Coordinates of N, CA, C and O in Angstrom, one line a residue:
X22 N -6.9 -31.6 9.7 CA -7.5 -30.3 9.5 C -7.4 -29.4 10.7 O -7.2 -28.1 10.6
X23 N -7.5 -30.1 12.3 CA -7.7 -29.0 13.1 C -6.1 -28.5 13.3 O -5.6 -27.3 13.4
X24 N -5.6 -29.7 13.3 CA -3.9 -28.9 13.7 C -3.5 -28.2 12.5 O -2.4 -27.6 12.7
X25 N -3.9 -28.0 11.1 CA -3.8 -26.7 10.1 C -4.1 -25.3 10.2 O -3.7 -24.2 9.8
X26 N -5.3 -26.0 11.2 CA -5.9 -24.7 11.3 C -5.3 -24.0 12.8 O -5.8 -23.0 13.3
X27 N -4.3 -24.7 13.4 CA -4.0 -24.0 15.0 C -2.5 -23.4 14.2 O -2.1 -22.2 14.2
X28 N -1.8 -24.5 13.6 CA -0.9 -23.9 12.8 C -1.1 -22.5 11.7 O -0.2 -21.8 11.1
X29 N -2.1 -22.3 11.5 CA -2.0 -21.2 10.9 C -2.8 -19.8 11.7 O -2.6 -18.6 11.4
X30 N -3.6 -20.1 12.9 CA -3.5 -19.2 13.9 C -2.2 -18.1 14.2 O -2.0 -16.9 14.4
X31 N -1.4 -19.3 14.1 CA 0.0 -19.3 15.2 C 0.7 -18.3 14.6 O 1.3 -17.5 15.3
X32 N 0.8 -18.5 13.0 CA 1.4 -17.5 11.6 C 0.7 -16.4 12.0 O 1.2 -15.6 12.7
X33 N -0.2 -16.3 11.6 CA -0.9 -15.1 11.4 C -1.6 -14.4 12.6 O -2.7 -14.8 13.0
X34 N -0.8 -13.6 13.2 CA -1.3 -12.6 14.2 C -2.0 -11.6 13.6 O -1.5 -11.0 12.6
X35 N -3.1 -11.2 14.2 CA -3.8 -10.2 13.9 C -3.4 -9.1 15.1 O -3.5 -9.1 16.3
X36 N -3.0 -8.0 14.0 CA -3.0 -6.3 15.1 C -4.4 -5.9 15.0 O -5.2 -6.0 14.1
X37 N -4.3 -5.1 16.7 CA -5.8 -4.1 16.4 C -5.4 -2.9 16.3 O -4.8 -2.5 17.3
X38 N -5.7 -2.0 15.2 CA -5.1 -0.5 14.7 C -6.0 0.4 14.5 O -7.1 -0.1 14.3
X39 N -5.8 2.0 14.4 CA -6.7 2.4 13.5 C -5.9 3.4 13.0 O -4.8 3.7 13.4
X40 N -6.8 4.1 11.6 CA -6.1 5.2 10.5 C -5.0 6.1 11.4 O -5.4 6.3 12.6
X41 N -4.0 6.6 11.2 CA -3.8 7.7 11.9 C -3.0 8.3 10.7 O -3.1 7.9 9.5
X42 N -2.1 9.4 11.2 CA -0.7 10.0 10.4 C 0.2 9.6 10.7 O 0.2 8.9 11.7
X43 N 1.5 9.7 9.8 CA 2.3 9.4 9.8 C 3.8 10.2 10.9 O 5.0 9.8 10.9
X44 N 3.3 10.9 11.6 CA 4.4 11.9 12.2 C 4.7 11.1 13.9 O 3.7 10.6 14.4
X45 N 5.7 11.1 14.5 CA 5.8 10.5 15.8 C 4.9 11.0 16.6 O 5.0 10.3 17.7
X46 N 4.0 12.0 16.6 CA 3.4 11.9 17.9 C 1.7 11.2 17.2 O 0.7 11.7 17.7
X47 N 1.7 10.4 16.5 CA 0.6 10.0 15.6 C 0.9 8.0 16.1 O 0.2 7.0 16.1
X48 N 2.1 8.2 16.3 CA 2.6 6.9 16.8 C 2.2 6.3 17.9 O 1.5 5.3 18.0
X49 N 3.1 7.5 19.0 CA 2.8 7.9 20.7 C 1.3 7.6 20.4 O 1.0 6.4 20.7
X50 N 0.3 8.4 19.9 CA -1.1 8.3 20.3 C -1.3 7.0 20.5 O -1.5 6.6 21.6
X51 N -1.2 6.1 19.0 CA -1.7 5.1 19.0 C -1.0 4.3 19.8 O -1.9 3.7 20.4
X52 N 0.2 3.9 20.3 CA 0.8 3.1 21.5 C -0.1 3.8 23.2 O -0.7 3.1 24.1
X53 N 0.0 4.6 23.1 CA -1.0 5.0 24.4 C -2.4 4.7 24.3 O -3.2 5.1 25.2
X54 N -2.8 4.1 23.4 CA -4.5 3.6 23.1 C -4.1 1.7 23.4 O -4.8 0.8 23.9
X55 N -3.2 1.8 23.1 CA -2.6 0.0 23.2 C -2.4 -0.6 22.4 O -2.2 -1.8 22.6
X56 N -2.5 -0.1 21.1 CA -3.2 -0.7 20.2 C -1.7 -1.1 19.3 O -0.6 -0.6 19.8
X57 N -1.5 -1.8 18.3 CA -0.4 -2.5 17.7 C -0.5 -2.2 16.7 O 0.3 -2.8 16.0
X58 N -1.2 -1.3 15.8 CA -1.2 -1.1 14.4 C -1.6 0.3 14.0 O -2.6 0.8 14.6
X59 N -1.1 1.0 13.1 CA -1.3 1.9 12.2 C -2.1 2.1 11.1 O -1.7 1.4 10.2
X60 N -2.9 2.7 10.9 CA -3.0 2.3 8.8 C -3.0 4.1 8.3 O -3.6 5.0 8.8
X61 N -2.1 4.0 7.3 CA -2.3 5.5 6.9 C -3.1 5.7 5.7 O -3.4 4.6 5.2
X62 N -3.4 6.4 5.1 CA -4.3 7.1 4.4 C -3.9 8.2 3.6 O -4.3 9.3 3.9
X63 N -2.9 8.1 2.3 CA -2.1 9.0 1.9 C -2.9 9.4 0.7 O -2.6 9.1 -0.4
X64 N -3.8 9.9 1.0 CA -4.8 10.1 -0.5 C -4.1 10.8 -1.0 O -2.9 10.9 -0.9
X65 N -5.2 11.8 -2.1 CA -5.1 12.0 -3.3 C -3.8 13.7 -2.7 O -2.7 14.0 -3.3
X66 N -4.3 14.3 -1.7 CA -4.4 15.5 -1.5 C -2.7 15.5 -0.7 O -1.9 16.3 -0.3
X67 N -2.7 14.5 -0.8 CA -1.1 14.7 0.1 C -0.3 14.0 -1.1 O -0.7 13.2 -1.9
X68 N 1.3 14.7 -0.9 CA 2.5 14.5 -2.0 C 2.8 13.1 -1.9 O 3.1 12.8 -0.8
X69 N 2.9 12.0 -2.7 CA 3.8 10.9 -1.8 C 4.8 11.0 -1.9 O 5.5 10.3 -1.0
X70 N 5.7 11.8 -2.9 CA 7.0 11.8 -2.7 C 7.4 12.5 -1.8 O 8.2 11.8 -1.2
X71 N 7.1 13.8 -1.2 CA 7.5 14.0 0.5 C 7.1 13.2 1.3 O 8.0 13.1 2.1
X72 N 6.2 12.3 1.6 CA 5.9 11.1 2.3 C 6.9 10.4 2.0 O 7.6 10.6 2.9
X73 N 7.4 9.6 1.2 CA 8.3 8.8 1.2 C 9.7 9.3 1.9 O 10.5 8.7 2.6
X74 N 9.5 10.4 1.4 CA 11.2 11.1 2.2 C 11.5 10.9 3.5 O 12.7 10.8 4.0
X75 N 10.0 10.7 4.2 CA 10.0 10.9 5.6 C 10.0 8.9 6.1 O 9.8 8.3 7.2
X76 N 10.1 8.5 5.1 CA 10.3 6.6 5.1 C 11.0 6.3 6.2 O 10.4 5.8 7.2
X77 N 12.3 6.5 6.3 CA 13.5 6.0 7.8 C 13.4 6.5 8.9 O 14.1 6.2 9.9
X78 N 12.0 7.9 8.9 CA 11.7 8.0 10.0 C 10.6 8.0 10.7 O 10.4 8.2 11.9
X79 N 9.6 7.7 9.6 CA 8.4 6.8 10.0 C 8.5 5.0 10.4 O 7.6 4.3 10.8
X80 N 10.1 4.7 9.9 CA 10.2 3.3 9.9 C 10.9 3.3 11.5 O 10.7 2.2 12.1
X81 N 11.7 4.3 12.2 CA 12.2 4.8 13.5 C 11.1 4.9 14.5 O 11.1 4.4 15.6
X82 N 10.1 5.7 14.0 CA 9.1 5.9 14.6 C 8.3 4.8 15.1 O 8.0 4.7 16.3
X83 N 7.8 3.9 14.1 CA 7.0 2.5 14.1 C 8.0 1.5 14.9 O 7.2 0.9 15.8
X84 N 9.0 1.1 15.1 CA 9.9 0.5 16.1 C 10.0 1.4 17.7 O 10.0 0.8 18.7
X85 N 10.1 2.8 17.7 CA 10.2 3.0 18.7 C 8.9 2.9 19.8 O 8.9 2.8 21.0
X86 N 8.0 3.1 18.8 CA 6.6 3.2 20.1 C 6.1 1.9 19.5 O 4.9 1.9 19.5
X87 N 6.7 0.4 18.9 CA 6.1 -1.0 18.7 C 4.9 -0.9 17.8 O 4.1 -1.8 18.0
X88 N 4.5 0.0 17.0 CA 3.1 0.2 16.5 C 3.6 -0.2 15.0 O 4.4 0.6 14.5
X89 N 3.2 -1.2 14.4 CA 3.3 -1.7 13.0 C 2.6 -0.1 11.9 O 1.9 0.8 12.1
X90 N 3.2 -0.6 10.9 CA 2.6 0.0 9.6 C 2.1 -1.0 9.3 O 2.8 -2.0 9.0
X91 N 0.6 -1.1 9.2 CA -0.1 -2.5 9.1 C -0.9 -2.1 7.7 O -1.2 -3.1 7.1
X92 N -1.1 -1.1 7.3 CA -1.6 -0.8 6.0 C -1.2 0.8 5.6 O -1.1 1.8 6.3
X93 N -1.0 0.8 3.7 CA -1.0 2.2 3.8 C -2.1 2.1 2.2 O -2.4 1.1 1.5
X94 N -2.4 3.5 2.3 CA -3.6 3.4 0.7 C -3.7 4.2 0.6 O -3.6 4.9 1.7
X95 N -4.0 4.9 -1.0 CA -4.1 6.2 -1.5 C -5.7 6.4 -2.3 O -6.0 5.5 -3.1
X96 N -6.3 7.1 -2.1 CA -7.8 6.7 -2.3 C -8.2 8.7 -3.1 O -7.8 9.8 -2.7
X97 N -8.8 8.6 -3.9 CA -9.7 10.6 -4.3 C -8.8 10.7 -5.8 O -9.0 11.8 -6.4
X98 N -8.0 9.8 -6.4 CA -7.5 10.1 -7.7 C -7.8 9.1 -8.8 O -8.1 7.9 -8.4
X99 N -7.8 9.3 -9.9 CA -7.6 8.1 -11.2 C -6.7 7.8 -11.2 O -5.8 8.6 -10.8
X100 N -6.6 6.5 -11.6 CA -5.8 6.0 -12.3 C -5.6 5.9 -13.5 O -4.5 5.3 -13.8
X101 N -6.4 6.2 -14.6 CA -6.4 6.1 -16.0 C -7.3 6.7 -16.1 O -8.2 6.7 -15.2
X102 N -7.4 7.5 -17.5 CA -8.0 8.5 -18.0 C -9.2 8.4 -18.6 O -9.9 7.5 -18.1
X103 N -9.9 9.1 -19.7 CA -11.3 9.0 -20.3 C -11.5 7.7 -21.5 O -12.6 7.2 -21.9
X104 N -9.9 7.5 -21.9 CA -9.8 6.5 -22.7 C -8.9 5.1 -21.9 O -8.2 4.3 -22.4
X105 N -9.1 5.2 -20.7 CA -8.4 3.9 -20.5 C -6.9 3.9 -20.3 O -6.2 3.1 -19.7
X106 N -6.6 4.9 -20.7 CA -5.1 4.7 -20.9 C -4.3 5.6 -19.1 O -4.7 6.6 -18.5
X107 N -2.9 4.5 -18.9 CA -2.8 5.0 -17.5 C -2.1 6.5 -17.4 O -1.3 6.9 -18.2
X108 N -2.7 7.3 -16.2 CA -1.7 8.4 -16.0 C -0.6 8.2 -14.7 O -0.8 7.9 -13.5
X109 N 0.6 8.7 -15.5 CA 1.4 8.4 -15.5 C 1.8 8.8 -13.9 O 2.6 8.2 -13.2
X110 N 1.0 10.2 -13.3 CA 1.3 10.5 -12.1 C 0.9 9.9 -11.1 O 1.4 9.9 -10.0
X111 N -0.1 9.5 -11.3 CA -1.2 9.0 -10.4 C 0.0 7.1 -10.4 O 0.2 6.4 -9.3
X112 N 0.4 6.7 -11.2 CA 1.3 5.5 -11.3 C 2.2 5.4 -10.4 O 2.5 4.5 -9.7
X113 N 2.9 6.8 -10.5 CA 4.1 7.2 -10.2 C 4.0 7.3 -8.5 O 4.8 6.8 -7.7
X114 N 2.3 8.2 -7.8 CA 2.3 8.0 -6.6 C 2.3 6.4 -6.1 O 3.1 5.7 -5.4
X115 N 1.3 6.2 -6.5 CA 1.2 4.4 -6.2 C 2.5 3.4 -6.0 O 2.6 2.5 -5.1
X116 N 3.6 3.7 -6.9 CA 5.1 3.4 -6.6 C 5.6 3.7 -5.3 O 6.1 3.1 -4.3
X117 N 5.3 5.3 -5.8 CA 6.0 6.0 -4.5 C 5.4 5.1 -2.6 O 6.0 4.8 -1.6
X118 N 4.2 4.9 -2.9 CA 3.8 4.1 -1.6 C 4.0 2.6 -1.5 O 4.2 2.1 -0.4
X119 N 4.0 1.9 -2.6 CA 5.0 0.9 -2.6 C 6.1 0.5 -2.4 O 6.4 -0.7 -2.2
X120 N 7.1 1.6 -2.4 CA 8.4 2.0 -1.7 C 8.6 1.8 -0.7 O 9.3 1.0 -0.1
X121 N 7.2 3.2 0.2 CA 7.2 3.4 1.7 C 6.8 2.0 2.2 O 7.6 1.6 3.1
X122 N 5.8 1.2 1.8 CA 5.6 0.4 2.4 C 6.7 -0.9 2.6 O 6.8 -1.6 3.6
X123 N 7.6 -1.0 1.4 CA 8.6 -1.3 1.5 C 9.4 -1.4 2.7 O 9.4 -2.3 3.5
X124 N 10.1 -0.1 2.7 CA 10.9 0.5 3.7 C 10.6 0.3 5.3 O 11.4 0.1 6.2
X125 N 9.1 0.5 5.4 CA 8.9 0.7 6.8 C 8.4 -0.7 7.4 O 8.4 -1.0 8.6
X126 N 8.2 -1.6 6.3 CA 7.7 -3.2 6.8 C 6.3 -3.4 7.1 O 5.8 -4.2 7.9
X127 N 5.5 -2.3 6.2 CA 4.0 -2.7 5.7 C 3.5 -3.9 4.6 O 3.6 -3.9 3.4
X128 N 3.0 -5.0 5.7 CA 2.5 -5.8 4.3 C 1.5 -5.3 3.4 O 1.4 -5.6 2.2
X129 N 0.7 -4.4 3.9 CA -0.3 -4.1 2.5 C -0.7 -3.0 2.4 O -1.0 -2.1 3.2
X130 N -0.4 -3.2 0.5 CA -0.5 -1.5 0.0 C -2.4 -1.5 -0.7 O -2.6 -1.9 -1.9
X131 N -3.4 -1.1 0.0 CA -4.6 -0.7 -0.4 C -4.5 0.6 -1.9 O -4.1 1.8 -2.2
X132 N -5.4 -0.6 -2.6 CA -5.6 0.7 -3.9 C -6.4 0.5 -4.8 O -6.5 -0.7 -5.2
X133 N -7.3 1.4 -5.4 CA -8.4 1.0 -6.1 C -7.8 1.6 -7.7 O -6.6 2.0 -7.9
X134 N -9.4 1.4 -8.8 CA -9.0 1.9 -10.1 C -10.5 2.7 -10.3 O -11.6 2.5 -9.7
X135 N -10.2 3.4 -11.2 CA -11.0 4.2 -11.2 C -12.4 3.8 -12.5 O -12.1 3.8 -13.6
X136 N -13.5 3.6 -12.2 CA -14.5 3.1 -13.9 C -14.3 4.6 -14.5 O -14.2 5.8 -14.1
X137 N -14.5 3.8 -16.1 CA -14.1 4.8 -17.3 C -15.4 5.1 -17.6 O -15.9 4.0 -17.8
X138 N -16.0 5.7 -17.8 CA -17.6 5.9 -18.6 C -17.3 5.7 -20.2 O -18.4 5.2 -20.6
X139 N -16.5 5.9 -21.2 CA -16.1 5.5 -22.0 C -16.1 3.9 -22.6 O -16.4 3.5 -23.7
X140 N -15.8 3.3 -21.5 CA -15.7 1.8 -21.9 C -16.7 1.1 -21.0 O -17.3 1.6 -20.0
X141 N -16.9 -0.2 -21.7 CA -17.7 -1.4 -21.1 C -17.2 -1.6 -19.7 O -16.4 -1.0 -19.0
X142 N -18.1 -2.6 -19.5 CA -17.9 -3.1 -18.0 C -17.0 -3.6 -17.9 O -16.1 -3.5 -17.1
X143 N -17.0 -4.9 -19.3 CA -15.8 -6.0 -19.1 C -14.4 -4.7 -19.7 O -13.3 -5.2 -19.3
X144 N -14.3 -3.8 -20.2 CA -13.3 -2.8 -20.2 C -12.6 -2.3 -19.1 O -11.5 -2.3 -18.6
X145 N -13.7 -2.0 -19.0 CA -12.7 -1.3 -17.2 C -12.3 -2.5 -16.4 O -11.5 -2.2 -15.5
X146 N -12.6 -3.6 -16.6 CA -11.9 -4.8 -15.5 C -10.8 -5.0 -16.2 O -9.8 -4.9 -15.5
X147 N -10.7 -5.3 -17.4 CA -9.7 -5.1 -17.5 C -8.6 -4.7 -17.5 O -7.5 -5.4 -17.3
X148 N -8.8 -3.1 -17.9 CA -7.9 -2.0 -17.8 C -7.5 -2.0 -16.1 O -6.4 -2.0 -15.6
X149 N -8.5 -2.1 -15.5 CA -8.6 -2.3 -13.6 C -7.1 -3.5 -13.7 O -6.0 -3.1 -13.5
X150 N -7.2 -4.7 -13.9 CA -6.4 -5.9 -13.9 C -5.0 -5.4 -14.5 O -4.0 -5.5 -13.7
X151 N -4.8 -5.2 -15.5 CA -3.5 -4.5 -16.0 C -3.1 -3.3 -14.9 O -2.0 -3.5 -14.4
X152 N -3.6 -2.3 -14.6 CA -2.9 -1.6 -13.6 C -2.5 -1.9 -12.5 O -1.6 -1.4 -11.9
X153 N -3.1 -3.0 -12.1 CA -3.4 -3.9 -10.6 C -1.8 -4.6 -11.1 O -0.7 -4.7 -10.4
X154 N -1.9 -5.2 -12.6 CA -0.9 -6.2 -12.6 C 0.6 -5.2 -12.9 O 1.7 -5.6 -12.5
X155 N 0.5 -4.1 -13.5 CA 1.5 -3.5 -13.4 C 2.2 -3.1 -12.2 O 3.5 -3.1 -12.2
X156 N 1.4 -2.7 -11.0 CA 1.3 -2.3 -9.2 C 2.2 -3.6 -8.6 O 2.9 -3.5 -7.7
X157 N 2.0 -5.0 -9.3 CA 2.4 -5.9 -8.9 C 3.5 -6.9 -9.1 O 3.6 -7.9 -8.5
X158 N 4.0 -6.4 -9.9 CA 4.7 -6.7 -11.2 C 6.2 -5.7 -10.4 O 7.3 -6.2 -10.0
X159 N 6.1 -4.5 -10.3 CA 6.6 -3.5 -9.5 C 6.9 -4.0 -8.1 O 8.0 -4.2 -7.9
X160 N 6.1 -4.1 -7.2 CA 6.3 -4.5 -5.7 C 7.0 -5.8 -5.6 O 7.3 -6.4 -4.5
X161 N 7.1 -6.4 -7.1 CA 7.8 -7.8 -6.9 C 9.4 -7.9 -7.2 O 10.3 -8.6 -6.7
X162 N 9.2 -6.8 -8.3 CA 10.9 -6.3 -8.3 C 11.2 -5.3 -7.4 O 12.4 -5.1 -7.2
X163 N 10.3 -4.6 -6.7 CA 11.2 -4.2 -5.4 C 11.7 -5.1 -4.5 O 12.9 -5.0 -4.3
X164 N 10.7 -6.3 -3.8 CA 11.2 -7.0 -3.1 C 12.5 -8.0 -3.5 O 13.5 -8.3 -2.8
X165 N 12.3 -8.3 -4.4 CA 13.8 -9.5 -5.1 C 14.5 -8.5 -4.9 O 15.3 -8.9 -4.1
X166 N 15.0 -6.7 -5.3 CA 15.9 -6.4 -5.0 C 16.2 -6.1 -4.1 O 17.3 -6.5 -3.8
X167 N 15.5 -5.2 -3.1 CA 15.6 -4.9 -1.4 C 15.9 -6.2 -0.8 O 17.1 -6.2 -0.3
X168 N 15.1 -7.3 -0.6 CA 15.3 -8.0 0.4 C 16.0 -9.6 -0.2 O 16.0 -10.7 0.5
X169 N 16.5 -9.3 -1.6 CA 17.2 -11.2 -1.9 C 16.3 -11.9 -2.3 O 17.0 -12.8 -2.9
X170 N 14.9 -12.2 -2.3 CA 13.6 -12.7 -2.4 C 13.5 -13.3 -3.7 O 13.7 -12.3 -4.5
X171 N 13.2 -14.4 -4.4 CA 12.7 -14.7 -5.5 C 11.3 -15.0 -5.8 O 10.9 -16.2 -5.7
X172 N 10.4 -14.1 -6.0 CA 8.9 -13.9 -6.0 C 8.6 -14.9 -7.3 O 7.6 -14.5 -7.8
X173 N 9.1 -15.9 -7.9 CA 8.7 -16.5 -8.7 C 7.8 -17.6 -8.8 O 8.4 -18.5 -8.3
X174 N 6.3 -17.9 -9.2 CA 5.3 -18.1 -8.5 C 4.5 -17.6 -7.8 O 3.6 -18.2 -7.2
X175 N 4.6 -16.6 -8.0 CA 3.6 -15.8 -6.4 C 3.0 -14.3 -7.6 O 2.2 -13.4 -7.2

């Protein structure tokens, strides 16, 4: 057990980061603080498809000043509507940062679901699990195609 546990120390490095933006001198900051990690915060109020545009150079960025994309999350929107059912744009951002995170070599994409006042408790977990599983379902065929990867099992 103890050499499992020095062996998995060893894997898993922890960065110390905090929220910033996405633009190079958001980079600079955080490398001049010392720090090794990023997390961005692409809520409701910002495009992600112009964010994503800016992918090869946020991913230039994060290599040049060594500062990881260590998390990104979109947080102030629904995800499905009054009856449960998903909207389509709010899906479509969630992709779009699944992408980015893709691209720039973020392991984790943060994201919540929204409760329906319409439906039960055990409803919205539900509906919550199905969007979750659709989110995931997605980031799994991105990676088998971007990087050769067979996510089968996982």
């Amino acid at each position: 057990p103890e050499l499992f546990c020095i062996l998995i120390s060893e894997v898993i490095k922890m960065k110390l980061g905090i929220i910033n933006g996405w633009e190079e001198g958001h980079f600079k900051a955080v490398a001049a603080k010392g720090l090794e990690a990023v997390e961005f915060c692409i809520n409701h109020n910002y495009d992600s498809a112009e964010v994503l545009k800016k992918a090869d150079e946020i991913k230039a960025n994060s290599e040049k000043y060594g500062v990881l994309v260590g998390s990104i999350g979109r947080w102030g929107m629904d995800r499905v509507d009054d009856n449960g059912i998903v909207i389509p744009e709010s899906l479509q951002h969630d992709k779009n940062l699944i992408d980015l995170a893709g691209i720039v070599g973020c392991p984790v994409y943060n994201v919540g679901c929204n409760y329906t006042e319409g439906k039960t408790y055990y409803e919205n977990c539900l509906i919550a699990i199905e969007y979750f599983r659709t989110l995931i379902d997605y980031a799994r065929e991105e990676i088998e195609q971007t990087q050769g990867m067979n996510m089968d099992g996982m």
